[in-house]
Coordinates of C-alpha atoms and ligand atoms in Angstrom, one line a residue:
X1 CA 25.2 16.6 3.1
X2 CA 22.0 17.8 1.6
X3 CA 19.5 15.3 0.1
X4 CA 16.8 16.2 -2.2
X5 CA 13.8 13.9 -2.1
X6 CA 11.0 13.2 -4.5
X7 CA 7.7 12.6 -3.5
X8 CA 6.1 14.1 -0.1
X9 CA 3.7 10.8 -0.2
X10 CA 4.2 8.6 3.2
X11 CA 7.6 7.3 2.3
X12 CA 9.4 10.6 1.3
X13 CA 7.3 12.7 3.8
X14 CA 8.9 10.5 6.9
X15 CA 12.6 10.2 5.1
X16 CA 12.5 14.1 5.7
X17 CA 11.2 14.2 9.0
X18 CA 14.0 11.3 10.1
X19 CA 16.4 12.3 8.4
X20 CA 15.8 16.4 9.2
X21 CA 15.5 14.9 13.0
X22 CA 19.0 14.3 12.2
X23 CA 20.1 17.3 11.6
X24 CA 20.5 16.1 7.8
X25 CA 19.5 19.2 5.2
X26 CA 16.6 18.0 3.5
X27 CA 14.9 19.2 0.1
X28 CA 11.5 17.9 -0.1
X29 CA 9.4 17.7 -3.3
X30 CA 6.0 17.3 -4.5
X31 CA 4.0 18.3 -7.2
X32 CA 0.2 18.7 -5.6
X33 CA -0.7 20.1 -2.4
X34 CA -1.3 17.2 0.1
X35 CA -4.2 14.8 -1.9
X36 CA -6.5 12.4 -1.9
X37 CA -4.7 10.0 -3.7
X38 CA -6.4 6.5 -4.6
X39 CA -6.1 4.5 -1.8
X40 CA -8.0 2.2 0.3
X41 CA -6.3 4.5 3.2
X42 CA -5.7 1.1 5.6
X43 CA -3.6 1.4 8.2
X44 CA -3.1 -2.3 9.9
X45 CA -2.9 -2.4 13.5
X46 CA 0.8 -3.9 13.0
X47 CA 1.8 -0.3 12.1
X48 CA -0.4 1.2 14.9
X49 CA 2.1 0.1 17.1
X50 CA 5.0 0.2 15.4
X51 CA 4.5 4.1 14.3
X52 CA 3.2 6.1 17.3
X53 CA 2.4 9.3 15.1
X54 CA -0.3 6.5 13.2
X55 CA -2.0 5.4 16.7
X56 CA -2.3 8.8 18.7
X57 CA -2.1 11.8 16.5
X58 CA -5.1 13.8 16.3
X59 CA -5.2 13.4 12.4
X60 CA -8.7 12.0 12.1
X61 CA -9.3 8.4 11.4
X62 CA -11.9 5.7 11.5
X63 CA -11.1 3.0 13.8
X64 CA -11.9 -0.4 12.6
X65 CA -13.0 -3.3 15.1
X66 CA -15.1 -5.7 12.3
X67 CA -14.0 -7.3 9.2
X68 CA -16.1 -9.4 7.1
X69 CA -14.5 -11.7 4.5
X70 CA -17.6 -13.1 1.7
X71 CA -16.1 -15.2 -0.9
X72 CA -17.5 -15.4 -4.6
X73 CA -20.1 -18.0 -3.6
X74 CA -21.2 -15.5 -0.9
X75 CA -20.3 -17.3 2.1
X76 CA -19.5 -14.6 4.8
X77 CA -17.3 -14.6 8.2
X78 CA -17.3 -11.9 10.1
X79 CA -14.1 -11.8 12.6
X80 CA -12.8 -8.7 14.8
X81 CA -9.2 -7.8 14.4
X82 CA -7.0 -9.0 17.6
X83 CA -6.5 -4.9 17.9
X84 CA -8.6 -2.3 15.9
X85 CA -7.4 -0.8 12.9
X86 CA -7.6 2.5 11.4
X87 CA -8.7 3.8 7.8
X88 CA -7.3 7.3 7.2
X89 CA -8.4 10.3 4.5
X90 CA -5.1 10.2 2.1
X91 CA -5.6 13.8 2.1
X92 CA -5.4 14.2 6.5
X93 CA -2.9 11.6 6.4
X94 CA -0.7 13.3 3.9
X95 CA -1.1 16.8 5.5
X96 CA 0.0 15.4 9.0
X97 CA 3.1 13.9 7.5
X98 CA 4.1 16.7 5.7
X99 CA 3.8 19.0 8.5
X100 CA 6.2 16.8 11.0
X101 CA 8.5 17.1 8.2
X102 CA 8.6 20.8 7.8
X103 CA 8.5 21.3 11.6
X104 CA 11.4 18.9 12.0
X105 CA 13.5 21.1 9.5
X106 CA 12.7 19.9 6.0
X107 CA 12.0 22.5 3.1
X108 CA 8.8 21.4 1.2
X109 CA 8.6 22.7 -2.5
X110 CA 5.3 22.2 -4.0
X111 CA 6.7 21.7 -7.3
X112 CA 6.9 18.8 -9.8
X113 CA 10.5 17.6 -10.6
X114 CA 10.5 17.4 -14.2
X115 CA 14.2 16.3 -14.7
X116 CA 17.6 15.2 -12.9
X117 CA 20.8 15.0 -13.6
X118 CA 23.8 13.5 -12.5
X119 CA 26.8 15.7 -12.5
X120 CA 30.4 15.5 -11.7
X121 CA 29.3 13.6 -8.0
X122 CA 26.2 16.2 -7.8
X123 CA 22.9 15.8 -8.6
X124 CA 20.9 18.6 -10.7
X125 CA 17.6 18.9 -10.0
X126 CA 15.0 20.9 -12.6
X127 CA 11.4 21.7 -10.8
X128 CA 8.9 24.5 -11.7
X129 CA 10.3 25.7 -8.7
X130 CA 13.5 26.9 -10.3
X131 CA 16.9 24.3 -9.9
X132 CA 18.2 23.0 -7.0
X133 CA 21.7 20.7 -6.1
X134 CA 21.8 17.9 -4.0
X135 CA 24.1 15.6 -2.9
X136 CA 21.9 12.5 -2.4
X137 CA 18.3 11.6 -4.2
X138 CA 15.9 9.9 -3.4
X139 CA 13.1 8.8 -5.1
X140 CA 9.9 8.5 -2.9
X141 CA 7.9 9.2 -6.3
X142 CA 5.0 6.0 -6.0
X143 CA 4.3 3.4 -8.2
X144 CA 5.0 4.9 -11.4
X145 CA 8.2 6.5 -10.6
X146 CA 10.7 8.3 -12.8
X147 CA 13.3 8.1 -10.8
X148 CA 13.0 4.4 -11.0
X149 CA 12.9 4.6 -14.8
X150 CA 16.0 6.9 -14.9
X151 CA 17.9 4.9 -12.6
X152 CA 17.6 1.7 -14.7
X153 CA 15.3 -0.2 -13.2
X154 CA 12.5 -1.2 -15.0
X155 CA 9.1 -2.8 -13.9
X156 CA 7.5 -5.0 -16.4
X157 CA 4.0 -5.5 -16.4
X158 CA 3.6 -8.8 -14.3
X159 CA 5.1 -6.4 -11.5
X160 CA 1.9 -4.4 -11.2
X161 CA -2.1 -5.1 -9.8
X162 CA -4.6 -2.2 -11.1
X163 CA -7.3 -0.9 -9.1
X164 CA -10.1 1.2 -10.0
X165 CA -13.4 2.4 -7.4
X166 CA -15.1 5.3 -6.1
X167 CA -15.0 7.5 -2.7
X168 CA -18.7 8.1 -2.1
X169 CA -19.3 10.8 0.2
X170 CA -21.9 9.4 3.0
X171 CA -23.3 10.1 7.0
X172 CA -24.0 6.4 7.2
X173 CA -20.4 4.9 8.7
X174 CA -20.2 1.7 10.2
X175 CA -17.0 0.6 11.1
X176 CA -16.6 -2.4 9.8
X177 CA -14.2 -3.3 6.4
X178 CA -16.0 -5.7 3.6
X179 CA -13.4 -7.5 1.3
X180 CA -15.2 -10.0 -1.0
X181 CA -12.8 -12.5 -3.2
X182 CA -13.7 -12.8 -6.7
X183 CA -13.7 -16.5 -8.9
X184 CA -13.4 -14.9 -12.5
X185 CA -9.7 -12.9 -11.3
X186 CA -6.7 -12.5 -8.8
X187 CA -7.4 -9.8 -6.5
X188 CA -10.5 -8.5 -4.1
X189 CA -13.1 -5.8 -3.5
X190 CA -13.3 -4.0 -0.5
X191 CA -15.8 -1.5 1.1
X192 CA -13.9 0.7 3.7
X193 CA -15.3 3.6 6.0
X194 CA -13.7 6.4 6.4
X195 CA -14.6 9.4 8.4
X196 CA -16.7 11.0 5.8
X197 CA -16.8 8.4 2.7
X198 CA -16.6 5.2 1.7
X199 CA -13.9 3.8 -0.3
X200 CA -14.8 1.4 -2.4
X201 CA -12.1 -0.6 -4.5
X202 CA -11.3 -3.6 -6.5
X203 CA -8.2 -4.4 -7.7
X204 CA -6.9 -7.4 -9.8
X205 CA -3.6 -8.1 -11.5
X206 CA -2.6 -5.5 -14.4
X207 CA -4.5 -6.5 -17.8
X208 CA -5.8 -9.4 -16.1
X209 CA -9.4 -8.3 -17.3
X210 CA -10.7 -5.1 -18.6
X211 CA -11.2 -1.9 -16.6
X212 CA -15.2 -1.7 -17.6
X213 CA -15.5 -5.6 -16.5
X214 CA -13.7 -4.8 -12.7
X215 CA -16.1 -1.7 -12.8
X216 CA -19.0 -3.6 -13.3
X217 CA -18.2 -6.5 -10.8
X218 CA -17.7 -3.4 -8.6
X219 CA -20.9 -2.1 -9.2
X220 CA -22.2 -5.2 -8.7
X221 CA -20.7 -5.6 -5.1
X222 CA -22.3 -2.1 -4.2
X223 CA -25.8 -2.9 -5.2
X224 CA -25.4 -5.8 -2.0
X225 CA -24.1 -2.1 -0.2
X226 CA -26.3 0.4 -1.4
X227 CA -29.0 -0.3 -4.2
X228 CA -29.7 3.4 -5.4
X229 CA -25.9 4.4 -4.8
X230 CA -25.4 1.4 -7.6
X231 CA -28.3 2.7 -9.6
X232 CA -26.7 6.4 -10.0
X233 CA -22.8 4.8 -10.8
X234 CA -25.0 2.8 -13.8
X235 CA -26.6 5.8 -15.3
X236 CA -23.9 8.3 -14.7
X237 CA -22.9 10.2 -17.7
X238 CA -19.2 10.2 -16.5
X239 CA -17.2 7.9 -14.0
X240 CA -18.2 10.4 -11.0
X241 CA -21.4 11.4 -9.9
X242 CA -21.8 14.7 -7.1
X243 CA -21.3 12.5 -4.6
X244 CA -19.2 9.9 -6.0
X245 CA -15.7 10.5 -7.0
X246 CA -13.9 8.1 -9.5
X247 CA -10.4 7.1 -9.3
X248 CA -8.0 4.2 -10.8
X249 CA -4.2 3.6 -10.4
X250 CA -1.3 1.1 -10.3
X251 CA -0.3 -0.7 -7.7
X252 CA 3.2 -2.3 -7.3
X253 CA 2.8 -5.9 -7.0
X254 CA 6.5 -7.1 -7.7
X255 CA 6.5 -11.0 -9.3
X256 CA 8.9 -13.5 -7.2
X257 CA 12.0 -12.9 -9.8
X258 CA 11.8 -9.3 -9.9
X259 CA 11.9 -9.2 -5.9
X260 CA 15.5 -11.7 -6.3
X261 CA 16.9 -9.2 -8.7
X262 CA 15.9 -5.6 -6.5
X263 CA 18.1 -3.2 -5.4
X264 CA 16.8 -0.2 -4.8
X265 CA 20.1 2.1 -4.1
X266 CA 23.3 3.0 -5.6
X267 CA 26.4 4.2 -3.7
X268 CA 28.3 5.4 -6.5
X269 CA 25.8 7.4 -8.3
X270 CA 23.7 8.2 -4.9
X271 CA 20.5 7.4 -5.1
X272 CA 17.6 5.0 -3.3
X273 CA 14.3 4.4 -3.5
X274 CA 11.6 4.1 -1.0
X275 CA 7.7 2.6 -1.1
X276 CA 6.0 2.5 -4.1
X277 CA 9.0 3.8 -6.6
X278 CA 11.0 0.6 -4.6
X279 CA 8.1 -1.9 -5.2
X280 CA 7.3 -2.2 -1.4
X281 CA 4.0 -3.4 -1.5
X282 CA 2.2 -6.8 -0.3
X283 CA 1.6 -8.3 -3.8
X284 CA -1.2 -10.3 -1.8
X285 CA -3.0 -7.3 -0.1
X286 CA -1.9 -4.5 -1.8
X287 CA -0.7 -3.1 1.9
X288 CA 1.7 -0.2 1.2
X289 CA 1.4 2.7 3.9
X290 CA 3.6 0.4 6.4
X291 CA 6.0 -0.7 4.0
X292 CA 6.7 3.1 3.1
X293 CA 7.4 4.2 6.5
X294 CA 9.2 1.9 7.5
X295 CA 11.3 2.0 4.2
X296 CA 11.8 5.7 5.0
X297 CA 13.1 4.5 8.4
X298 CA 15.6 1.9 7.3
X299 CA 16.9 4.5 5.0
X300 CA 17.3 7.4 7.0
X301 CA 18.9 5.0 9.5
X302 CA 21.7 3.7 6.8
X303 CA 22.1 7.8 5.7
X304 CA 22.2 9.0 8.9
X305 CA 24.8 6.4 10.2
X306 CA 27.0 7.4 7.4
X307 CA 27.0 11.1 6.9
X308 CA 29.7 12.3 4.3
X309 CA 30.2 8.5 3.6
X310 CA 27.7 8.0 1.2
X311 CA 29.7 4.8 -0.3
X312 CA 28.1 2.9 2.6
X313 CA 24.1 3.5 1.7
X314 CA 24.0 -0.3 -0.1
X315 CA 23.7 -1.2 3.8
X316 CA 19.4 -0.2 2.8
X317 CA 19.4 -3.3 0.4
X318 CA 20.6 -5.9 2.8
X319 CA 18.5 -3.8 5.7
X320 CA 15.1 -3.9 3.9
X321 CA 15.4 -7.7 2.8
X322 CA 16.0 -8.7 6.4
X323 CA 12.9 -6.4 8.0
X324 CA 10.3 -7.2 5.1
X325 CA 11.8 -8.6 2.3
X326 CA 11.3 -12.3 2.4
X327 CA 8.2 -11.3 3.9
X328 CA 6.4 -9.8 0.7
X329 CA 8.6 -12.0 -1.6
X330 CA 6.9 -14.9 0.1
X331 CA 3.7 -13.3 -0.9
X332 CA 4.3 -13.1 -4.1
X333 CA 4.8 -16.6 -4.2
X334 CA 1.6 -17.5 -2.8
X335 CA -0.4 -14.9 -4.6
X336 CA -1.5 -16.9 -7.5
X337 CA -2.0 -19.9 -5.4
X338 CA -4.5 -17.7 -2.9
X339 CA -6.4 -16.6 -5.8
X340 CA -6.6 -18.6 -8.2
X341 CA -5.9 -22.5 -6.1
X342 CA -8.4 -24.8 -5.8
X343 CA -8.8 -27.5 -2.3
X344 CA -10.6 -30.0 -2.0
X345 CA -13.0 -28.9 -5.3
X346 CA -13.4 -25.6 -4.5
X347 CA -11.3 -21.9 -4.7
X348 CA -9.2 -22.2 -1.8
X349 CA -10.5 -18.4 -0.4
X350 CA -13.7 -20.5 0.0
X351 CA -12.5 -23.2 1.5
X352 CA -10.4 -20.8 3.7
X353 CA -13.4 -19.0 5.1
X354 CA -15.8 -22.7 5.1
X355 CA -12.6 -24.2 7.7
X356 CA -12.5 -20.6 9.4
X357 CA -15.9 -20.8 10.6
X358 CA -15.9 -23.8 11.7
X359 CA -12.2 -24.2 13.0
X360 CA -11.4 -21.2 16.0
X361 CA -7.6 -21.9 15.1
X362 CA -8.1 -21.3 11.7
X363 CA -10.6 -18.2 12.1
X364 CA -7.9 -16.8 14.3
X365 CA -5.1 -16.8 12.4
X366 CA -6.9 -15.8 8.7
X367 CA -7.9 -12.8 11.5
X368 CA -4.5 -12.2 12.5
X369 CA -3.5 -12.4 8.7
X370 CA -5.8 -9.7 7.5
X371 CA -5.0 -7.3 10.4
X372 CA -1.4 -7.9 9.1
X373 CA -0.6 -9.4 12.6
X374 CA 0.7 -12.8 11.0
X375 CA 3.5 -13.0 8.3
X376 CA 3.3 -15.2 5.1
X377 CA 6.6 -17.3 6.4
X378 CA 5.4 -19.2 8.9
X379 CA 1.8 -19.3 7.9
X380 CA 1.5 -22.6 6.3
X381 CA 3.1 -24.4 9.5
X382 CA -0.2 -22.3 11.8
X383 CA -2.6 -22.8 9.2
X384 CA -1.7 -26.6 9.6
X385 CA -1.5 -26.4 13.1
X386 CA -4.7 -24.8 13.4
X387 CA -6.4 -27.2 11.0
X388 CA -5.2 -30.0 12.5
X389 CA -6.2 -29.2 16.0
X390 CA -10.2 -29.1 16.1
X391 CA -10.4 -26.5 18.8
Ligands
FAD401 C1 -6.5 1.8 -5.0 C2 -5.5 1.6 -4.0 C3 -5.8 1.2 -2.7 C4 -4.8 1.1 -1.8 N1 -5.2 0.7 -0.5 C5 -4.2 0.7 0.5 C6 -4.6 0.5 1.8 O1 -5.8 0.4 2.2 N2 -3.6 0.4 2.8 C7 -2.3 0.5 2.4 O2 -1.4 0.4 3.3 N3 -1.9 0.7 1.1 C8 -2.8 0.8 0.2 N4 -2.5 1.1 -1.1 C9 -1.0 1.4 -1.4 C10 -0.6 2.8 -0.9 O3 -1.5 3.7 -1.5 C11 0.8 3.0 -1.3 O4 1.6 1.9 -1.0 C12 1.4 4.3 -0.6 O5 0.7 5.4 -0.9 C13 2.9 4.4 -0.9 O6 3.4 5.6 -0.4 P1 4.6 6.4 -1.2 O7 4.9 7.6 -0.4 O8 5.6 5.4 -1.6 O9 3.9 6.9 -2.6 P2 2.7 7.9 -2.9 O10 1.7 7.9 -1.7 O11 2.1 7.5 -4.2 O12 3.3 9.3 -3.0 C14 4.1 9.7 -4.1 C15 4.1 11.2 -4.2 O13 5.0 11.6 -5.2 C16 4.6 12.7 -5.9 N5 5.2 12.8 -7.2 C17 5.2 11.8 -8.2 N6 6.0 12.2 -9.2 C18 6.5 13.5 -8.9 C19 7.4 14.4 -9.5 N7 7.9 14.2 -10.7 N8 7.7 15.5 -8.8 C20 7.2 15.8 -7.6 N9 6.4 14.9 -7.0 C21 6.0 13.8 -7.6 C22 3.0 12.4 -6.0 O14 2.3 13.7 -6.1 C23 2.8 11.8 -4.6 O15 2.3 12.7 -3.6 C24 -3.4 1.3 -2.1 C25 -3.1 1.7 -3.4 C26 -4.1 1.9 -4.3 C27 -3.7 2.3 -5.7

């Protein structure tokens, strides 16, 4: 069986490598050279030690042991993560994943695929590469898929969070992350380290507000950061400055009844999807690295398990539900509650963070929640807990 993947990002760069482990013939396409693609580049400690390449390759990465959470009224809590977690360069990370592929067996074309076809149980695939046949496809093509779109499934715009920000190249690293809540929109703003830059970011549900009014609550957060840094973004006669590159993107952030409806693969006319082209993203944190590789996994397992019996693939659908499914459904259903709720008079992130620094229970778990050490099922019942025990 040979199956032609779209998309060398994290999700279709590990399908290859699992599936080429395999001994499975693998096509593998993308249309840039490995990138820095917009990204906060967050790696939670959850995948640290699920993915063993994440934690102890000698990719570079900035380790994480701080976090501090401000809320719009500016109250602050600082909190280290339970275990550190890392903040990759899209770019290295992308590069490392590509080349476990290849050396597992996969062939990498750096070509976009600019149409597909489904032909007589074959699929025909047209790249600037030249054309190429496959018997399975995949599409591992991010949040803005095509293969999505030609498959039939269709995102609406209540399915997606925007995001817009800057990686500022910088000597001055400190390895903490900053992730301030806003009061005037869903979403956050977040300062992360790298080894080299900073990423800074905010992101806030799709048309929610205006690109120039996220930019200029961004800006806003970096003159806390770095007053001449905010100063140059201000006057700059562009988006990007010398030192300061520019960048804004989709996210998937799938709405409760779009997660009911999903499937993501077809036996009859063999095809899946995998990360961002499935919608596998935390609507609530926009955490998507994990949810890509471990989609890749789940898929190469219910491939690999039925080479030449491709009828059996719908296996993924019941497969991903039961690993993360009801996990990032049940964020979805919080989201707007998180963001937007009020408690006792106030936004609920700040009451959130006023409990959490007076409450250890409460501190420990809205820790464990960031680091992506504690699910969304389950949560209320600790947060309650917690609350309820003074300790
Ligand atoms: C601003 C922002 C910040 C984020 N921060 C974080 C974070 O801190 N932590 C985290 O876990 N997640 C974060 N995410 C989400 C994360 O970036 C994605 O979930 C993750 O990259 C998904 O991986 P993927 O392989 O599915 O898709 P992608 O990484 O998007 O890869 C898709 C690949 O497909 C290629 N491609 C597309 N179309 C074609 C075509 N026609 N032919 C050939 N190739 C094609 C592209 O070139 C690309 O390389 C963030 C997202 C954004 C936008």
């Amino acid at each position: 069986m040979r199956i032609a993947i779209v998309g060398a990002g994290p999700a279709g760069a590990r399908l290859a490598h699992q599936l080429s482990e395999n001994g499975i013939e693998v096509l593998l396409f993308d249309a840039r050279e490995a990138w820095e693609k917009p990204c906060g580049g967050g790696v939670t400690s959850k995948a640290l030690r699920e993915f063993e390449f994440l934690r102890d390759g000698a990719t570079p990465k900035q380790m994480i042991s701080s976090l501090r959470l401000i809320t719009a009224r500016n109250r602050e809590l600082t909190v280290a993560p339970r275990y550190d977690f890392a903040i990759y360069s899209r770019k290295e990370l992308g590069r490392m994943m590509r080349l476990r592929a290849v050396n597992a067996g996969a062939r990498l074309h750096c070509a976009r695929v600019e149409n597909t076809e489904f032909v007589n149980g074959k699929w025909r695939i047209e790249t600037g590469d030249g054309d190429f046949t496959s018997d399975f496809l995949v599409g591992a093509d991010g949040a803005s898929s095509v293969i999505r779109r030609r498959a039939g499934l269709k995102f609406e715009p209540k399915d997606f969070a925007y995001a817009l920000g800057w990686h500022v190249k910088t000597d001055r690293i400190e390895p903490r992350v900053d992730v301030k809540y806003l009061d005037e929109f869903s979403g956050y703003l977040w300062q992360f380290p790298r080894t080299d830059h900073i990423s800074y970011g905010v992101a806030s549900g799709y048309q929610e507000t205006t690109p120039a009014r996220l930019k200029a609550k961004l800006i806003e957060f970096i003159e806390t950061q770095d007053a001449e840094l905010a100063r140059e973004l201000k006057t700059a006669s562009g988006n990007s400055t010398p030192r300061a590159s520019f960048y804004a993107a989709m996210i998937p952030s799938l709405d409760v009844s779009t997660w009911d409806r999903l499937k993501v693969c077809d036996a009859k006319r063999a095809w899946a999807l995998v990360g961002d082209a499935a919608g596998f993203v935390d609507p609530l944190t926009g955490e998507g690295i994990y949810y890509a590789i471990k989609s890749a996994d789940l898929l190469a397992r219910a491939l690999v398990n039925q080479v030449g019996q491709v009828g059996q693939i719908e296996d993924f659908d019941e497969m991903w539900r039961a690993a993360f499914g009801a996990e990032l459904r049940r964020a979805a259903e919080l989201q707007d509650r998180f963001y937007r709720g009020n408690f006792a008079g106030a936004p609920l992130t700040e009451r959130m963070v006023q409990f959490a620094r007076r409450h250890r229970g409460v501190r420990e778990t809205l820790r464990d929640l960031v680091a992506g050490d504690q699910g969304y099922v389950g949560l209320k019942s600790r947060l309650l807990r917690s609350a309820l025990s003074f300790t």
